[in-house]
Amino acid sequence: MRPQVSETSTHGSSSSSSSPSNRRLNSLLKHLETSPFSSSSSTMSSSPTSANGDSVFANIARGPEDPILGVTVAYNKDQSPVKLNLGVGAYRTEEGKPLVLDVVRRAEQLLVNDRSRVKEYLPITGLSDFNKLSAQLIFGVDSPAIRENRVTTVQCLSGTGSLRVGAEFLARHYHQRTIYIPQPTWGNHPKVFTIAGLAVKYYRYYEPTTRGLDFQGLLEDLSSAPSGAIVLLHACAHNPTGVDPTLEQWEQIRQLMRSRGLLPFFDSAYQGFASGSLDKDAEPVRLFVADGGECFAAQSYAKNMGLYGERVGALSIVCKSADVASRVESQLKLVIRPMYSNPPIHGASIVARILKDRDMYGEWTVELKAMADRIISMRQQLFDALGARGTPGDWSHIIKQIGMFTFTGLNTEQVSFMTKEFHIYMTSDGRISMAGLSSRTVPHLADAIHAAVTRGA
């Protein structure tokens, strides 16, 4: 067994320096001072990263830009005064500015002024109040699963981190390693699940001809999935299409999945941000929890509280019993500990302060609805502007879709044309962030879409 070395200085008292461990340490230090590998030795070989040598990473290829974040990189390089960024999903005010909610500022100020607060590590599972309140937010305060202690919730690094922790847990402990995700879906989904060790397959979701839901294709693909397979479901405001099933369709999906023994994994990035109602946007998740079955739910507070940079999220796993939930939590800790040890305290404290204070919670819901309503207004204004220009095609999907994003139906060539001629930036699949629009910029976008659609006609 390797002996432990005391942290006491080797130049300390005679009693400490005479200990066996310190005598060995002193001997080692003397050996290093005369070693041919010491820094003073003239025989030391040059480092591979020295000024005269090539980098050990010289042969690494440059990685491609992220297709979403790369849009902002290109936008920032553009010097045009009329440039417009509709790529990244972050809320903007009517003036095009980032928004910090008033209730978030108030909660943050209360935390800063609380002299009893410290910066100690959180537990591996995170802030307990945050976890409890997050579960109640998505499952409902009166959820039987919560009352029966069948839910385990851990604080994670926003939605992405919650998905990754859940995926890693499933790769280690679940008998099926295949996850079905919608086609299309958020670009990071396949990467998160693949790198965690799951095999990704797709189920049909979007129908380009109607610019709506391919419900029949969805049912057929899930019906043919192997029993026990994991299925990723967007809780609301599907990214990138903005197309959601109706509540009746959700019920059919639930019945099919339960009959096939498929495991639901909800990604809830937009609760309250889609319709303006926290409860309405959580209805699909609560349908699955109400039947007593098991499911996963990843939550993010990036959009609905504007805490993008705080990276605040939660992973909840609904189990069959309290005993199972307890054992699941013990294994989640073993996933998290070597990954990032424990989560940050500040953002979660803001969320917990707002969720447990009745007045602040009410203030939040008002601000949240105002954001959702502004996006709905942008949809209507864009639809009206295209109609006023007589732009060819049916653009009703713009007002039928919901949430931050709209799948315009524009192709790659049209998108490229709009970027080159109108300085409008979006992902190449034609997805635009409605939150990036304003009453001032809607006419510019409508002009660009009209030109792109009619070009060469």
PDB file of C-alpha atoms in Angstrom, residues 187-395:
ATOM      1  CA  GLY A 187     -30.059  19.210 -33.708  1.00  0.00           C
ATOM      2  CA  ASN A 188     -28.413  18.413 -30.380  1.00  0.00           C
ATOM      3  CA  HIS A 189     -30.740  15.514 -29.512  1.00  0.00           C
ATOM      4  CA  PRO A 190     -29.056  12.789 -31.600  1.00  0.00           C
ATOM      5  CA  LYS A 191     -25.616  13.901 -30.406  1.00  0.00           C
ATOM      6  CA  VAL A 192     -26.567  13.842 -26.727  1.00  0.00           C
ATOM      7  CA  PHE A 193     -28.076  10.361 -26.878  1.00  0.00           C
ATOM      8  CA  THR A 194     -25.450   8.836 -29.150  1.00  0.00           C
ATOM      9  CA  ILE A 195     -22.493  10.021 -27.089  1.00  0.00           C
ATOM     10  CA  ALA A 196     -24.186   8.639 -23.957  1.00  0.00           C
ATOM     11  CA  GLY A 197     -24.234   5.197 -25.551  1.00  0.00           C
ATOM     12  CA  LEU A 198     -27.775   4.893 -26.913  1.00  0.00           C
ATOM     13  CA  ALA A 199     -28.666   3.892 -30.481  1.00  0.00           C
ATOM     14  CA  VAL A 200     -30.763   6.598 -32.148  1.00  0.00           C
ATOM     15  CA  LYS A 201     -33.604   5.821 -34.531  1.00  0.00           C
ATOM     16  CA  TYR A 202     -36.259   8.162 -35.902  1.00  0.00           C
ATOM     17  CA  TYR A 203     -40.029   8.209 -36.082  1.00  0.00           C
ATOM     18  CA  ARG A 204     -41.979  10.277 -38.575  1.00  0.00           C
ATOM     19  CA  TYR A 205     -43.281  13.541 -37.152  1.00  0.00           C
ATOM     20  CA  TYR A 206     -43.471  16.405 -39.655  1.00  0.00           C
ATOM     21  CA  GLU A 207     -45.354  16.342 -42.940  1.00  0.00           C
ATOM     22  CA  PRO A 208     -43.762  18.858 -45.367  1.00  0.00           C
ATOM     23  CA  THR A 209     -46.725  18.977 -47.744  1.00  0.00           C
ATOM     24  CA  THR A 210     -49.162  20.105 -45.024  1.00  0.00           C
ATOM     25  CA  ARG A 211     -46.483  21.686 -42.821  1.00  0.00           C
ATOM     26  CA  GLY A 212     -48.220  19.908 -39.981  1.00  0.00           C
ATOM     27  CA  LEU A 213     -48.049  16.667 -37.993  1.00  0.00           C
ATOM     28  CA  ASP A 214     -47.590  13.325 -39.743  1.00  0.00           C
ATOM     29  CA  PHE A 215     -49.737  11.643 -37.131  1.00  0.00           C
ATOM     30  CA  GLN A 216     -50.341   8.426 -39.050  1.00  0.00           C
ATOM     31  CA  GLY A 217     -46.638   8.032 -39.764  1.00  0.00           C
ATOM     32  CA  LEU A 218     -45.865   8.658 -36.092  1.00  0.00           C
ATOM     33  CA  LEU A 219     -48.287   5.933 -34.960  1.00  0.00           C
ATOM     34  CA  GLU A 220     -46.991   3.452 -37.524  1.00  0.00           C
ATOM     35  CA  ASP A 221     -43.365   3.969 -36.572  1.00  0.00           C
ATOM     36  CA  LEU A 222     -43.995   3.698 -32.843  1.00  0.00           C
ATOM     37  CA  SER A 223     -46.134   0.607 -33.417  1.00  0.00           C
ATOM     38  CA  SER A 224     -43.178  -1.093 -35.090  1.00  0.00           C
ATOM     39  CA  ALA A 225     -40.650  -0.057 -32.436  1.00  0.00           C
ATOM     40  CA  PRO A 226     -39.357  -2.955 -30.321  1.00  0.00           C
ATOM     41  CA  SER A 227     -41.042  -3.452 -26.977  1.00  0.00           C
ATOM     42  CA  GLY A 228     -39.398  -1.396 -24.266  1.00  0.00           C
ATOM     43  CA  ALA A 229     -37.731   1.099 -26.612  1.00  0.00           C
ATOM     44  CA  ILE A 230     -37.250   4.655 -25.325  1.00  0.00           C
ATOM     45  CA  VAL A 231     -39.193   7.398 -27.106  1.00  0.00           C
ATOM     46  CA  LEU A 232     -38.234  11.071 -26.960  1.00  0.00           C
ATOM     47  CA  LEU A 233     -41.282  13.357 -26.872  1.00  0.00           C
ATOM     48  CA  HIS A 234     -41.320  17.166 -26.993  1.00  0.00           C
ATOM     49  CA  ALA A 235     -43.668  18.181 -24.181  1.00  0.00           C
ATOM     50  CA  CYS A 236     -44.851  21.268 -26.068  1.00  0.00           C
ATOM     51  CA  ALA A 237     -43.712  23.771 -28.739  1.00  0.00           C
ATOM     52  CA  HIS A 238     -41.869  21.162 -30.802  1.00  0.00           C
ATOM     53  CA  ASN A 239     -38.433  22.335 -31.906  1.00  0.00           C
ATOM     54  CA  PRO A 240     -37.887  23.034 -34.798  1.00  0.00           C
ATOM     55  CA  THR A 241     -41.355  22.723 -36.341  1.00  0.00           C
ATOM     56  CA  GLY A 242     -43.690  24.400 -33.837  1.00  0.00           C
ATOM     57  CA  VAL A 243     -46.134  21.538 -34.575  1.00  0.00           C
ATOM     58  CA  ASP A 244     -47.725  19.842 -31.555  1.00  0.00           C
ATOM     59  CA  PRO A 245     -50.220  16.968 -31.349  1.00  0.00           C
ATOM     60  CA  THR A 246     -53.679  17.832 -30.049  1.00  0.00           C
ATOM     61  CA  LEU A 247     -54.593  16.563 -26.574  1.00  0.00           C
ATOM     62  CA  GLU A 248     -56.710  13.841 -28.209  1.00  0.00           C
ATOM     63  CA  GLN A 249     -53.716  12.781 -30.314  1.00  0.00           C
ATOM     64  CA  TRP A 250     -51.531  12.778 -27.221  1.00  0.00           C
ATOM     65  CA  GLU A 251     -53.973  10.359 -25.607  1.00  0.00           C
ATOM     66  CA  GLN A 252     -53.683   8.024 -28.607  1.00  0.00           C
ATOM     67  CA  ILE A 253     -49.910   8.238 -28.401  1.00  0.00           C
ATOM     68  CA  ARG A 254     -50.064   7.411 -24.702  1.00  0.00           C
ATOM     69  CA  GLN A 255     -52.273   4.371 -25.232  1.00  0.00           C
ATOM     70  CA  LEU A 256     -50.054   3.064 -28.012  1.00  0.00           C
ATOM     71  CA  MET A 257     -46.848   3.551 -26.042  1.00  0.00           C
ATOM     72  CA  ARG A 258     -48.193   1.921 -22.898  1.00  0.00           C
ATOM     73  CA  SER A 259     -49.546  -1.038 -24.881  1.00  0.00           C
ATOM     74  CA  ARG A 260     -46.127  -1.526 -26.484  1.00  0.00           C
ATOM     75  CA  GLY A 261     -44.216  -0.987 -23.236  1.00  0.00           C
ATOM     76  CA  LEU A 262     -42.362   2.006 -24.690  1.00  0.00           C
ATOM     77  CA  LEU A 263     -40.610   4.296 -22.215  1.00  0.00           C
ATOM     78  CA  PRO A 264     -41.478   8.026 -22.590  1.00  0.00           C
ATOM     79  CA  PHE A 265     -38.682  10.578 -22.220  1.00  0.00           C
ATOM     80  CA  PHE A 266     -40.130  14.096 -22.308  1.00  0.00           C
ATOM     81  CA  ASP A 267     -38.034  17.116 -23.197  1.00  0.00           C
ATOM     82  CA  SER A 268     -39.795  20.124 -21.656  1.00  0.00           C
ATOM     83  CA  ALA A 269     -37.911  23.227 -22.740  1.00  0.00           C
ATOM     84  CA  TYR A 270     -40.854  25.597 -23.190  1.00  0.00           C
ATOM     85  CA  GLN A 271     -43.412  25.043 -20.424  1.00  0.00           C
ATOM     86  CA  GLY A 272     -45.545  28.194 -20.239  1.00  0.00           C
ATOM     87  CA  PHE A 273     -43.694  29.673 -23.173  1.00  0.00           C
ATOM     88  CA  ALA A 274     -45.861  27.984 -25.809  1.00  0.00           C
ATOM     89  CA  SER A 275     -49.451  28.821 -24.878  1.00  0.00           C
ATOM     90  CA  GLY A 276     -48.768  31.209 -22.016  1.00  0.00           C
ATOM     91  CA  SER A 277     -50.208  28.691 -19.532  1.00  0.00           C
ATOM     92  CA  LEU A 278     -47.913  26.541 -17.417  1.00  0.00           C
ATOM     93  CA  ASP A 279     -50.623  23.965 -16.773  1.00  0.00           C
ATOM     94  CA  LYS A 280     -51.789  23.710 -20.380  1.00  0.00           C
ATOM     95  CA  ASP A 281     -48.267  23.178 -21.648  1.00  0.00           C
ATOM     96  CA  ALA A 282     -47.739  20.386 -19.095  1.00  0.00           C
ATOM     97  CA  GLU A 283     -50.903  18.453 -19.991  1.00  0.00           C
ATOM     98  CA  PRO A 284     -49.189  15.871 -22.250  1.00  0.00           C
ATOM     99  CA  VAL A 285     -46.694  14.965 -19.524  1.00  0.00           C
ATOM    100  CA  ARG A 286     -49.404  14.728 -16.877  1.00  0.00           C
ATOM    101  CA  LEU A 287     -51.408  12.359 -19.103  1.00  0.00           C
ATOM    102  CA  PHE A 288     -48.546   9.863 -18.942  1.00  0.00           C
ATOM    103  CA  VAL A 289     -48.004  10.286 -15.211  1.00  0.00           C
ATOM    104  CA  ALA A 290     -51.705   9.885 -14.384  1.00  0.00           C
ATOM    105  CA  ASP A 291     -51.811   6.298 -15.672  1.00  0.00           C
ATOM    106  CA  GLY A 292     -49.280   5.155 -13.058  1.00  0.00           C
ATOM    107  CA  GLY A 293     -46.600   4.282 -15.588  1.00  0.00           C
ATOM    108  CA  GLU A 294     -42.975   5.295 -15.560  1.00  0.00           C
ATOM    109  CA  CYS A 295     -41.475   8.165 -17.541  1.00  0.00           C
ATOM    110  CA  PHE A 296     -38.607  10.651 -17.728  1.00  0.00           C
ATOM    111  CA  ALA A 297     -38.918  14.435 -17.935  1.00  0.00           C
ATOM    112  CA  ALA A 298     -36.082  16.889 -18.632  1.00  0.00           C
ATOM    113  CA  GLN A 299     -36.876  20.496 -17.738  1.00  0.00           C
ATOM    114  CA  SER A 300     -35.179  23.765 -18.639  1.00  0.00           C
ATOM    115  CA  TYR A 301     -35.672  27.265 -17.224  1.00  0.00           C
ATOM    116  CA  ALA A 302     -33.697  28.926 -20.027  1.00  0.00           C
ATOM    117  CA  LYS A 303     -36.730  30.112 -21.955  1.00  0.00           C
ATOM    118  CA  ASN A 304     -39.567  30.447 -19.464  1.00  0.00           C
ATOM    119  CA  MET A 305     -37.494  32.342 -16.889  1.00  0.00           C
ATOM    120  CA  GLY A 306     -34.924  33.752 -19.297  1.00  0.00           C
ATOM    121  CA  LEU A 307     -32.114  32.049 -17.356  1.00  0.00           C
ATOM    122  CA  TYR A 308     -30.189  31.070 -20.485  1.00  0.00           C
ATOM    123  CA  GLY A 309     -26.688  31.580 -19.132  1.00  0.00           C
ATOM    124  CA  GLU A 310     -27.430  30.248 -15.633  1.00  0.00           C
ATOM    125  CA  ARG A 311     -27.927  26.717 -17.028  1.00  0.00           C
ATOM    126  CA  VAL A 312     -30.796  25.726 -14.743  1.00  0.00           C
ATOM    127  CA  GLY A 313     -32.607  22.451 -15.351  1.00  0.00           C
ATOM    128  CA  ALA A 314     -33.942  19.311 -13.746  1.00  0.00           C
ATOM    129  CA  LEU A 315     -34.334  15.638 -14.579  1.00  0.00           C
ATOM    130  CA  SER A 316     -37.304  13.846 -13.017  1.00  0.00           C
ATOM    131  CA  ILE A 317     -37.903  10.112 -13.215  1.00  0.00           C
ATOM    132  CA  VAL A 318     -41.341   8.806 -12.291  1.00  0.00           C
ATOM    133  CA  CYS A 319     -41.087   5.276 -10.912  1.00  0.00           C
ATOM    134  CA  LYS A 320     -43.494   2.532  -9.888  1.00  0.00           C
ATOM    135  CA  SER A 321     -42.737   2.771  -6.174  1.00  0.00           C
ATOM    136  CA  ALA A 322     -40.948   4.921  -3.615  1.00  0.00           C
ATOM    137  CA  ASP A 323     -38.356   2.184  -3.101  1.00  0.00           C
ATOM    138  CA  VAL A 324     -37.497   2.078  -6.795  1.00  0.00           C
ATOM    139  CA  ALA A 325     -37.316   5.893  -6.911  1.00  0.00           C
ATOM    140  CA  SER A 326     -34.851   5.872  -4.017  1.00  0.00           C
ATOM    141  CA  ARG A 327     -32.615   3.318  -5.723  1.00  0.00           C
ATOM    142  CA  VAL A 328     -32.813   5.191  -9.011  1.00  0.00           C
ATOM    143  CA  GLU A 329     -31.662   8.364  -7.246  1.00  0.00           C
ATOM    144  CA  SER A 330     -28.695   6.529  -5.757  1.00  0.00           C
ATOM    145  CA  GLN A 331     -27.572   5.540  -9.247  1.00  0.00           C
ATOM    146  CA  LEU A 332     -28.188   9.029 -10.667  1.00  0.00           C
ATOM    147  CA  LYS A 333     -25.679  10.301  -8.116  1.00  0.00           C
ATOM    148  CA  LEU A 334     -23.111   7.873  -9.518  1.00  0.00           C
ATOM    149  CA  VAL A 335     -23.741   9.250 -12.998  1.00  0.00           C
ATOM    150  CA  ILE A 336     -23.449  12.889 -11.933  1.00  0.00           C
ATOM    151  CA  ARG A 337     -20.482  12.684  -9.561  1.00  0.00           C
ATOM    152  CA  PRO A 338     -17.774  11.945 -12.174  1.00  0.00           C
ATOM    153  CA  MET A 339     -19.510  14.133 -14.791  1.00  0.00           C
ATOM    154  CA  TYR A 340     -19.657  17.532 -13.022  1.00  0.00           C
ATOM    155  CA  SER A 341     -19.767  16.550  -9.325  1.00  0.00           C
ATOM    156  CA  ASN A 342     -22.669  18.843  -8.357  1.00  0.00           C
ATOM    157  CA  PRO A 343     -24.654  21.654  -9.979  1.00  0.00           C
ATOM    158  CA  PRO A 344     -24.316  25.447  -9.530  1.00  0.00           C
ATOM    159  CA  ILE A 345     -26.312  27.161  -6.804  1.00  0.00           C
ATOM    160  CA  HIS A 346     -27.202  30.643  -8.055  1.00  0.00           C
ATOM    161  CA  GLY A 347     -29.660  29.996 -10.880  1.00  0.00           C
ATOM    162  CA  ALA A 348     -31.454  27.230  -9.006  1.00  0.00           C
ATOM    163  CA  SER A 349     -31.842  29.536  -6.006  1.00  0.00           C
ATOM    164  CA  ILE A 350     -33.505  32.156  -8.236  1.00  0.00           C
ATOM    165  CA  VAL A 351     -35.981  29.575  -9.529  1.00  0.00           C
ATOM    166  CA  ALA A 352     -36.728  28.198  -6.076  1.00  0.00           C
ATOM    167  CA  ARG A 353     -37.296  31.689  -4.655  1.00  0.00           C
ATOM    168  CA  ILE A 354     -39.817  32.502  -7.404  1.00  0.00           C
ATOM    169  CA  LEU A 355     -41.642  29.170  -7.311  1.00  0.00           C
ATOM    170  CA  LYS A 356     -42.179  29.100  -3.540  1.00  0.00           C
ATOM    171  CA  ASP A 357     -43.323  32.719  -3.152  1.00  0.00           C
ATOM    172  CA  ARG A 358     -46.980  33.176  -4.145  1.00  0.00           C
ATOM    173  CA  ASP A 359     -46.626  36.818  -5.179  1.00  0.00           C
ATOM    174  CA  MET A 360     -43.446  36.247  -7.152  1.00  0.00           C
ATOM    175  CA  TYR A 361     -44.921  33.173  -8.808  1.00  0.00           C
ATOM    176  CA  GLY A 362     -47.914  35.256  -9.890  1.00  0.00           C
ATOM    177  CA  GLU A 363     -45.641  37.978 -11.212  1.00  0.00           C
ATOM    178  CA  TRP A 364     -43.690  35.370 -13.179  1.00  0.00           C
ATOM    179  CA  THR A 365     -46.811  33.940 -14.832  1.00  0.00           C
ATOM    180  CA  VAL A 366     -47.830  37.439 -15.973  1.00  0.00           C
ATOM    181  CA  GLU A 367     -44.411  38.131 -17.514  1.00  0.00           C
ATOM    182  CA  LEU A 368     -44.326  34.652 -19.039  1.00  0.00           C
ATOM    183  CA  LYS A 369     -47.705  35.133 -20.704  1.00  0.00           C
ATOM    184  CA  ALA A 370     -46.594  38.506 -22.049  1.00  0.00           C
ATOM    185  CA  MET A 371     -43.638  36.817 -23.778  1.00  0.00           C
ATOM    186  CA  ALA A 372     -45.855  34.086 -25.213  1.00  0.00           C
ATOM    187  CA  ASP A 373     -48.428  36.625 -26.375  1.00  0.00           C
ATOM    188  CA  ARG A 374     -45.784  38.717 -28.139  1.00  0.00           C
ATOM    189  CA  ILE A 375     -44.632  35.663 -30.096  1.00  0.00           C
ATOM    190  CA  ILE A 376     -48.236  34.828 -31.040  1.00  0.00           C
ATOM    191  CA  SER A 377     -48.603  38.434 -32.202  1.00  0.00           C
ATOM    192  CA  MET A 378     -45.486  38.121 -34.363  1.00  0.00           C
ATOM    193  CA  ARG A 379     -46.976  35.039 -36.016  1.00  0.00           C
ATOM    194  CA  GLN A 380     -50.145  36.913 -36.863  1.00  0.00           C
ATOM    195  CA  GLN A 381     -48.274  39.960 -38.160  1.00  0.00           C
ATOM    196  CA  LEU A 382     -46.049  37.855 -40.430  1.00  0.00           C
ATOM    197  CA  PHE A 383     -49.040  35.917 -41.753  1.00  0.00           C
ATOM    198  CA  ASP A 384     -50.899  39.162 -42.468  1.00  0.00           C
ATOM    199  CA  ALA A 385     -47.840  40.726 -44.147  1.00  0.00           C
ATOM    200  CA  LEU A 386     -47.412  37.787 -46.520  1.00  0.00           C
ATOM    201  CA  GLY A 387     -51.115  37.902 -47.331  1.00  0.00           C
ATOM    202  CA  ALA A 388     -50.915  41.629 -48.066  1.00  0.00           C
ATOM    203  CA  ARG A 389     -48.063  40.999 -50.507  1.00  0.00           C
ATOM    204  CA  GLY A 390     -49.919  38.183 -52.213  1.00  0.00           C
ATOM    205  CA  THR A 391     -47.047  35.813 -51.564  1.00  0.00           C
ATOM    206  CA  PRO A 392     -47.804  32.527 -53.370  1.00  0.00           C
ATOM    207  CA  GLY A 393     -48.654  29.531 -51.216  1.00  0.00           C
ATOM    208  CA  ASP A 394     -50.609  28.749 -48.062  1.00  0.00           C
ATOM    209  CA  TRP A 395     -48.947  30.403 -45.065  1.00  0.00           C
TER     210      TRP A 395
END
